[in-house]
CSV table of N, CA and C and ligand atoms in Angstrom, one decimal:
chain,number,residue,atom,x,y,z
A,1,UNK,N,132.1,68.0,124.5
A,1,UNK,CA,133.3,68.9,124.9
A,1,UNK,C,133.8,68.3,126.2
A,2,UNK,N,135.1,68.1,126.3
A,2,UNK,CA,135.8,67.8,127.6
A,2,UNK,C,137.1,68.5,127.7
A,3,UNK,N,137.4,69.0,128.8
A,3,UNK,CA,138.6,69.8,129.1
A,3,UNK,C,138.8,70.9,128.0
A,4,UNK,N,137.7,71.5,127.6
A,4,UNK,CA,137.7,72.7,126.8
A,4,UNK,C,137.8,72.4,125.3
A,5,UNK,N,137.8,71.2,124.9
A,5,UNK,CA,137.8,70.9,123.4
A,5,UNK,C,137.0,69.7,123.1
A,6,UNK,N,136.6,69.6,121.8
A,6,UNK,CA,135.8,68.5,121.4
A,6,UNK,C,136.4,67.1,121.7
A,7,UNK,N,135.6,66.1,122.0
A,7,UNK,CA,136.2,64.8,122.3
A,7,UNK,C,137.1,64.3,121.1
A,8,UNK,N,136.7,64.6,119.9
A,8,UNK,CA,137.4,64.1,118.7
A,8,UNK,C,138.8,64.7,118.7
A,9,UNK,N,139.1,65.7,119.5
A,9,UNK,CA,140.5,66.3,119.5
A,9,UNK,C,141.3,65.6,120.6
A,10,UNK,N,140.7,64.8,121.4
A,10,UNK,CA,141.5,64.1,122.5
A,10,UNK,C,142.3,63.0,121.9
A,11,UNK,N,143.6,62.9,122.2
A,11,UNK,CA,144.5,61.9,121.7
A,11,UNK,C,143.9,60.5,121.9
A,12,UNK,N,143.4,60.2,123.1
A,12,UNK,CA,142.9,58.8,123.3
A,12,UNK,C,141.7,58.5,122.5
A,13,UNK,N,140.9,59.5,122.2
A,13,UNK,CA,139.7,59.3,121.4
A,13,UNK,C,140.2,59.0,119.9
A,14,UNK,N,141.2,59.8,119.5
A,14,UNK,CA,141.7,59.6,118.1
A,14,UNK,C,142.4,58.2,118.0
A,15,UNK,N,143.0,57.7,119.1
A,15,UNK,CA,143.6,56.4,119.1
A,15,UNK,C,142.5,55.3,118.9
A,16,UNK,N,141.3,55.5,119.6
A,16,UNK,CA,140.2,54.6,119.3
A,16,UNK,C,139.8,54.6,117.8
A,17,UNK,N,139.7,55.9,117.3
A,17,UNK,CA,139.3,56.0,115.9
A,17,UNK,C,140.3,55.3,115.0
A,18,UNK,N,141.6,55.4,115.3
A,18,UNK,CA,142.7,54.8,114.5
A,18,UNK,C,142.5,53.3,114.5
A,19,UNK,N,142.3,52.7,115.7
A,19,UNK,CA,142.1,51.2,115.8
A,19,UNK,C,140.9,50.8,115.1
A,20,UNK,N,139.8,51.6,115.1
A,20,UNK,CA,138.6,51.3,114.4
A,20,UNK,C,138.8,51.2,112.9
A,21,UNK,N,139.5,52.2,112.3
A,21,UNK,CA,139.7,52.2,110.9
A,21,UNK,C,140.6,51.0,110.4
A,22,UNK,N,141.6,50.7,111.3
A,22,UNK,CA,142.5,49.5,111.0
A,22,UNK,C,141.6,48.3,110.9
A,23,UNK,N,140.8,48.1,111.9
A,23,UNK,CA,139.9,46.9,111.9
A,23,UNK,C,139.0,46.9,110.7
A,24,UNK,N,138.4,48.1,110.3
A,24,UNK,CA,137.5,48.2,109.2
A,24,UNK,C,138.2,47.9,107.9
A,25,UNK,N,139.4,48.5,107.7
A,25,UNK,CA,140.1,48.3,106.5
A,25,UNK,C,140.6,46.8,106.3
A,26,UNK,N,141.0,46.2,107.5
A,26,UNK,CA,141.5,44.8,107.4
A,26,UNK,C,140.3,43.9,107.1
A,27,UNK,N,139.1,44.2,107.6
A,27,UNK,CA,137.9,43.4,107.3
A,27,UNK,C,137.6,43.4,105.8
A,28,UNK,N,137.6,44.7,105.3
A,28,UNK,CA,137.3,44.8,103.9
A,28,UNK,C,138.3,44.1,103.0
A,29,UNK,N,139.6,44.1,103.4
A,29,UNK,CA,140.6,43.5,102.6
A,29,UNK,C,140.5,42.0,102.6
A,30,UNK,N,140.1,41.4,103.8
A,30,UNK,CA,140.0,40.0,103.9
A,30,UNK,C,138.8,39.5,103.1
A,31,UNK,N,137.7,40.3,103.0
A,31,UNK,CA,136.6,39.9,102.2
A,31,UNK,C,136.9,40.0,100.7
A,32,UNK,N,137.6,41.1,100.4
A,32,UNK,CA,138.0,41.3,99.0
A,32,UNK,C,139.0,40.2,98.5
A,33,UNK,N,139.9,39.7,99.4
A,33,UNK,CA,140.8,38.7,99.0
A,33,UNK,C,140.1,37.4,98.8
A,34,UNK,N,139.1,37.0,99.6
A,34,UNK,CA,138.4,35.8,99.4
A,34,UNK,C,137.6,35.9,98.1
A,35,UNK,N,136.9,37.0,97.9
A,35,UNK,CA,136.2,37.1,96.6
A,35,UNK,C,137.1,37.1,95.4
A,36,UNK,N,138.2,37.7,95.5
A,36,UNK,CA,139.2,37.7,94.4
A,36,UNK,C,139.7,36.3,94.1
A,37,UNK,N,140.0,35.5,95.2
A,37,UNK,CA,140.5,34.2,95.0
A,37,UNK,C,139.4,33.3,94.4
A,38,UNK,N,138.1,33.5,94.8
A,38,UNK,CA,137.0,32.8,94.2
A,38,UNK,C,136.9,33.1,92.8
A,39,UNK,N,136.9,34.4,92.4
A,39,UNK,CA,136.7,34.8,91.0
A,39,UNK,C,137.8,34.3,90.1
A,40,UNK,N,139.1,34.3,90.7
A,40,UNK,CA,140.2,34.0,89.8
A,40,UNK,C,140.6,32.5,89.8
A,41,UNK,N,140.3,31.8,90.8
A,41,UNK,CA,140.6,30.3,90.8
A,41,UNK,C,139.4,29.5,90.4
A,42,UNK,N,138.2,29.9,90.7
A,42,UNK,CA,137.0,29.2,90.4
A,42,UNK,C,136.8,27.9,91.3
A,43,UNK,N,137.8,27.6,92.1
A,43,UNK,CA,137.7,26.4,93.0
A,43,UNK,C,137.2,26.8,94.3
A,44,UNK,N,137.3,25.9,95.3
A,44,UNK,CA,136.8,26.1,96.6
A,44,UNK,C,137.8,27.0,97.4
A,45,UNK,N,137.3,28.0,98.1
A,45,UNK,CA,138.1,28.9,98.8
A,45,UNK,C,137.6,28.9,100.3
A,46,UNK,N,137.3,27.7,100.8
A,46,UNK,CA,136.7,27.6,102.1
A,46,UNK,C,137.6,28.3,103.2
A,47,UNK,N,138.9,28.1,103.2
A,47,UNK,CA,139.7,28.6,104.3
A,47,UNK,C,139.7,30.1,104.2
A,48,UNK,N,139.9,30.7,103.0
A,48,UNK,CA,139.9,32.1,102.9
A,48,UNK,C,138.6,32.8,103.3
A,49,UNK,N,137.5,32.1,102.9
A,49,UNK,CA,136.2,32.6,103.3
A,49,UNK,C,136.0,32.6,104.8
A,50,UNK,N,136.5,31.5,105.4
A,50,UNK,CA,136.4,31.4,106.9
A,50,UNK,C,137.2,32.4,107.6
A,51,UNK,N,138.4,32.7,107.0
A,51,UNK,CA,139.3,33.7,107.6
A,51,UNK,C,138.6,35.1,107.5
A,52,UNK,N,138.0,35.3,106.3
A,52,UNK,CA,137.3,36.6,106.1
A,52,UNK,C,136.1,36.8,107.0
A,53,UNK,N,135.3,35.7,107.2
A,53,UNK,CA,134.1,35.7,108.0
A,53,UNK,C,134.5,35.9,109.5
A,54,UNK,N,135.5,35.2,109.9
A,54,UNK,CA,135.9,35.3,111.3
A,54,UNK,C,136.5,36.7,111.6
A,55,UNK,N,137.5,37.1,110.7
A,55,UNK,CA,138.1,38.4,110.9
A,55,UNK,C,137.2,39.5,110.8
A,56,UNK,N,136.3,39.5,109.8
A,56,UNK,CA,135.4,40.7,109.6
A,56,UNK,C,134.4,40.8,110.7
A,57,UNK,N,133.8,39.7,111.2
A,57,UNK,CA,132.8,39.8,112.2
A,57,UNK,C,133.3,40.1,113.6
A,58,UNK,N,134.5,39.5,113.9
A,58,UNK,CA,135.1,39.8,115.1
A,58,UNK,C,135.5,41.3,115.1
A,59,UNK,N,136.0,41.8,114.0
A,59,UNK,CA,136.4,43.2,113.9
A,59,UNK,C,135.2,44.1,114.0
A,60,UNK,N,134.1,43.7,113.4
A,60,UNK,CA,132.8,44.5,113.6
A,60,UNK,C,132.4,44.7,115.0
A,61,UNK,N,132.6,43.6,115.8
A,61,UNK,CA,132.2,43.6,117.2
A,61,UNK,C,133.2,44.6,118.0
A,62,UNK,N,134.4,44.5,117.6
A,62,UNK,CA,135.4,45.4,118.3
A,62,UNK,C,135.1,46.9,118.0
A,63,UNK,N,134.8,47.1,116.7
A,63,UNK,CA,134.5,48.5,116.2
A,63,UNK,C,133.2,49.1,116.9
A,64,UNK,N,132.2,48.3,117.0
A,64,UNK,CA,130.9,48.8,117.6
A,64,UNK,C,131.1,49.0,119.1
A,65,UNK,N,131.9,48.1,119.7
A,65,UNK,CA,132.2,48.2,121.1
A,65,UNK,C,132.9,49.5,121.4
A,66,UNK,N,133.9,49.9,120.6
A,66,UNK,CA,134.6,51.1,120.7
A,66,UNK,C,133.6,52.3,120.5
A,67,UNK,N,132.7,52.2,119.5
A,67,UNK,CA,131.8,53.3,119.2
A,67,UNK,C,130.9,53.5,120.4
A,68,UNK,N,130.4,52.4,121.0
A,68,UNK,CA,129.6,52.6,122.3
A,68,UNK,C,130.4,53.3,123.3
A,69,UNK,N,131.6,52.9,123.5
A,69,UNK,CA,132.5,53.5,124.5
A,69,UNK,C,132.7,55.0,124.3
A,70,UNK,N,132.8,55.4,123.0
A,70,UNK,CA,133.1,56.8,122.7
A,70,UNK,C,131.8,57.6,123.0
A,71,UNK,N,130.6,57.0,122.9
A,71,UNK,CA,129.4,57.7,123.2
A,71,UNK,C,129.1,57.8,124.7
A,72,UNK,N,129.9,57.1,125.5
A,72,UNK,CA,129.7,57.1,126.9
A,72,UNK,C,128.3,56.6,127.3
A,73,UNK,N,127.7,57.1,128.3
A,73,UNK,CA,126.4,56.6,128.8
A,73,UNK,C,125.3,56.7,127.7
A,74,UNK,N,125.4,57.7,126.8
A,74,UNK,CA,124.4,57.8,125.7
A,74,UNK,C,124.4,56.6,124.8
A,75,UNK,N,125.6,55.9,124.7
A,75,UNK,CA,125.8,54.8,123.8
A,75,UNK,C,125.0,53.6,124.2
A,76,UNK,N,124.6,53.5,125.5
A,76,UNK,CA,123.8,52.3,125.9
A,76,UNK,C,122.4,52.6,126.1
A,77,UNK,N,121.9,53.8,125.8
A,77,UNK,CA,120.5,54.1,126.0
A,77,UNK,C,119.7,53.6,124.8
A,78,UNK,N,118.6,53.0,125.1
A,78,UNK,CA,117.7,52.5,124.1
A,78,UNK,C,117.3,53.6,123.1
A,79,UNK,N,117.5,53.3,121.8
A,79,UNK,CA,117.1,54.2,120.8
A,79,UNK,C,118.4,54.9,120.2
A,80,UNK,N,119.5,54.8,120.9
A,80,UNK,CA,120.8,55.4,120.3
A,80,UNK,C,121.2,54.5,119.1
A,81,UNK,N,121.7,55.2,118.1
A,81,UNK,CA,122.1,54.4,116.9
A,81,UNK,C,123.2,53.4,117.2
A,82,UNK,N,124.2,53.7,118.1
A,82,UNK,CA,125.2,52.8,118.4
A,82,UNK,C,124.7,51.6,119.2
A,83,UNK,N,123.7,51.9,120.1
A,83,UNK,CA,123.1,50.8,120.9
A,83,UNK,C,122.4,49.8,120.0
A,84,UNK,N,121.7,50.4,119.0
A,84,UNK,CA,121.0,49.5,118.0
A,84,UNK,C,122.0,48.7,117.2
A,85,UNK,N,123.1,49.3,116.8
A,85,UNK,CA,124.1,48.6,116.0
A,85,UNK,C,124.8,47.5,116.9
A,86,UNK,N,125.0,47.9,118.2
A,86,UNK,CA,125.7,46.9,119.1
A,86,UNK,C,124.9,45.6,119.1
A,87,UNK,N,123.6,45.7,119.2
A,87,UNK,CA,122.8,44.5,119.2
A,87,UNK,C,122.7,43.8,117.8
A,88,UNK,N,122.6,44.7,116.8
A,88,UNK,CA,122.5,44.1,115.4
A,88,UNK,C,123.7,43.4,115.0
A,89,UNK,N,124.9,43.8,115.5
A,89,UNK,CA,126.2,43.2,115.0
A,89,UNK,C,126.5,42.0,115.8
A,90,UNK,N,126.1,41.9,117.0
A,90,UNK,CA,126.5,40.7,117.9
A,90,UNK,C,126.1,39.4,117.2
A,91,UNK,N,125.0,39.2,116.6
A,91,UNK,CA,124.7,37.9,116.1
A,91,UNK,C,125.6,37.5,114.9
A,92,UNK,N,126.3,38.4,114.3
A,92,UNK,CA,127.2,38.1,113.1
A,92,UNK,C,128.2,37.0,113.5
A,93,UNK,N,128.6,37.0,114.8
A,93,UNK,CA,129.6,36.0,115.2
A,93,UNK,C,128.9,34.6,115.5
A,94,UNK,N,127.6,34.6,115.4
A,94,UNK,CA,126.9,33.3,115.7
A,94,UNK,C,126.3,32.7,114.4
A,95,UNK,N,125.6,33.5,113.5
A,95,UNK,CA,125.0,32.8,112.4
A,95,UNK,C,126.0,32.7,111.2
A,96,UNK,N,125.6,31.9,110.2
A,96,UNK,CA,126.4,31.6,109.0
A,96,UNK,C,127.8,31.0,109.5
A,97,UNK,N,127.7,30.2,110.5
A,97,UNK,CA,129.0,29.6,111.0
A,97,UNK,C,129.5,30.4,112.2
A,98,UNK,N,129.5,29.9,113.4
A,98,UNK,CA,130.0,30.7,114.5
A,98,UNK,C,131.5,30.9,114.4
A,99,UNK,N,131.9,31.8,115.2
A,99,UNK,CA,133.4,32.1,115.2
A,99,UNK,C,134.2,30.8,115.6
A,100,UNK,N,133.6,30.0,116.5
A,100,UNK,CA,134.3,28.8,116.9
A,100,UNK,C,134.4,27.8,115.7
A,101,UNK,N,133.4,27.7,114.9
A,101,UNK,CA,133.4,26.8,113.8
A,101,UNK,C,134.4,27.4,112.7
A,102,UNK,N,134.4,28.7,112.5
A,102,UNK,CA,135.4,29.2,111.6
A,102,UNK,C,136.8,28.9,112.0
A,103,UNK,N,137.0,29.1,113.4
A,103,UNK,CA,138.4,28.7,113.9
A,103,UNK,C,138.7,27.3,113.7
A,104,UNK,N,137.7,26.4,113.8
A,104,UNK,CA,137.9,25.0,113.6
A,104,UNK,C,138.3,24.7,112.2
A,105,UNK,N,137.6,25.4,111.2
A,105,UNK,CA,137.9,25.2,109.8
A,105,UNK,C,139.3,25.7,109.5
A,106,UNK,N,139.6,26.9,110.0
A,106,UNK,CA,140.9,27.5,109.7
A,106,UNK,C,142.0,26.6,110.3
A,107,UNK,N,141.8,26.3,111.6
A,107,UNK,CA,142.9,25.6,112.3
A,107,UNK,C,143.1,24.2,111.7
A,108,UNK,N,142.1,23.5,111.2
A,108,UNK,CA,142.2,22.2,110.6
A,108,UNK,C,143.0,22.4,109.3
A,109,UNK,N,142.6,23.4,108.5
A,109,UNK,CA,143.3,23.6,107.2
A,109,UNK,C,144.8,23.9,107.5
A,110,UNK,N,145.1,24.7,108.5
A,110,UNK,CA,146.5,25.0,108.8
A,110,UNK,C,147.3,23.8,109.2
A,111,UNK,N,146.6,23.0,110.0
A,111,UNK,CA,147.3,21.8,110.5
A,111,UNK,C,147.5,20.8,109.4
A,112,UNK,N,146.6,20.8,108.4
A,112,UNK,CA,146.8,19.9,107.2
A,112,UNK,C,147.7,20.6,106.2
A,113,UNK,N,148.1,21.8,106.4
A,113,UNK,CA,149.0,22.5,105.4
A,113,UNK,C,148.2,22.8,104.1
A,114,UNK,N,146.9,23.0,104.3
A,114,UNK,CA,146.0,23.1,103.1
A,114,UNK,C,145.7,24.5,102.7
A,115,UNK,N,146.1,25.5,103.6
A,115,UNK,CA,145.8,26.9,103.2
A,115,UNK,C,146.6,27.4,102.0
A,116,UNK,N,145.9,28.2,101.2
A,116,UNK,CA,146.6,28.7,100.0
A,116,UNK,C,147.2,30.1,100.3
A,117,UNK,N,147.0,30.6,101.5
A,117,UNK,CA,147.4,32.0,101.9
A,117,UNK,C,149.0,32.1,101.8
B,1,LIG,C1,120.0,36.5,114.3
B,1,LIG,C2,120.1,35.0,113.8
B,1,LIG,C3,119.6,34.7,112.6
B,1,LIG,C4,119.7,33.4,112.1
B,1,LIG,N1,119.2,33.1,110.9
B,1,LIG,C5,119.3,31.8,110.4
B,1,LIG,C6,118.7,31.5,109.1
B,1,LIG,O1,118.3,32.4,108.4
B,1,LIG,N2,118.7,30.2,108.7
B,1,LIG,C7,119.2,29.2,109.5
B,1,LIG,O2,119.2,28.1,109.1
B,1,LIG,N3,119.7,29.5,110.8
B,1,LIG,C8,119.8,30.8,111.2
B,1,LIG,N4,120.3,31.1,112.5
B,1,LIG,C9,120.8,30.0,113.3
B,1,LIG,C10,122.3,30.0,113.3
B,1,LIG,O3,122.8,29.5,112.2
B,1,LIG,C11,122.7,29.2,114.6
B,1,LIG,O4,122.3,29.9,115.7
B,1,LIG,C12,124.2,28.9,114.6
B,1,LIG,O5,124.5,28.0,113.6
B,1,LIG,C13,124.7,28.3,115.9
B,1,LIG,O6,123.9,27.2,116.2
B,1,LIG,P1,123.2,27.1,117.6
B,1,LIG,O7,122.5,28.3,117.9
B,1,LIG,O8,122.4,25.8,117.6
B,1,LIG,O9,124.4,27.0,118.7
B,1,LIG,P2,125.2,25.7,119.1
B,1,LIG,O10,125.6,24.9,117.8
B,1,LIG,O11,124.5,25.0,120.2
B,1,LIG,O12,126.5,26.3,119.6
B,1,LIG,C14,126.6,26.9,120.9
B,1,LIG,C15,128.1,27.3,121.1
B,1,LIG,O13,128.9,26.2,121.1
B,1,LIG,C16,129.9,26.4,120.1
B,1,LIG,N5,130.2,25.2,119.4
B,1,LIG,C17,129.4,24.3,118.7
B,1,LIG,N6,130.1,23.3,118.2
B,1,LIG,C18,131.4,23.5,118.5
B,1,LIG,C19,132.6,22.8,118.3
B,1,LIG,N7,132.6,21.6,117.6
B,1,LIG,N8,133.7,23.3,118.8
B,1,LIG,C20,133.7,24.4,119.5
B,1,LIG,N9,132.6,25.1,119.8
B,1,LIG,C21,131.5,24.7,119.3
B,1,LIG,C22,129.3,27.4,119.1
B,1,LIG,O14,130.3,28.1,118.4
B,1,LIG,C23,128.6,28.3,120.1
B,1,LIG,O15,129.5,29.2,120.7
B,1,LIG,C24,120.3,32.4,112.9
B,1,LIG,C25,120.7,32.7,114.2
B,1,LIG,C26,120.7,34.1,114.6
B,1,LIG,C27,121.2,34.4,116.0
């Protein structure tokens, strides 16, 4: 409760929630597009997969960062669900190809005019 009403009714909190669902939906759609292209073309979809991996993992970091912010001080206390998720999600931008490597793959494909998007 803040200023006599639940935090969820504060416009700025709702704005955070809106940005979080946009990131979440966009991540899902990028992954579905890559999977759909793989299923329907049967060929290599390296660029689309890199776009999905980069977009979804960067989005996940933004979403959990906002979640921690919304929880305030409780969000960084050991044992809090969002604190656990914050640490669990951070490595996603490192393993299975770091974000820098995904950008390298995507940028090279764009420069070569090879993207199918
Ligand atoms: C939780 C976790 C689980 C893992 N699980 C596995 C696993 O099951 N199997 C496995 O084989 N490995 C696993 N790894 C290792 C993971 O794949 C590597 O950490 C990852 O590939 C990055 O390699 P590195 O740590 O040696 O970093 P480095 O390659 O030293 O990179 C350090 C930084 O430099 C950047 N960088 C590197 N090259 C370039 C470049 N050419 N241009 C621009 N920037 C660049 C990177 O993006 C990164 O930011 C795991 C890592 C983590 C954190």
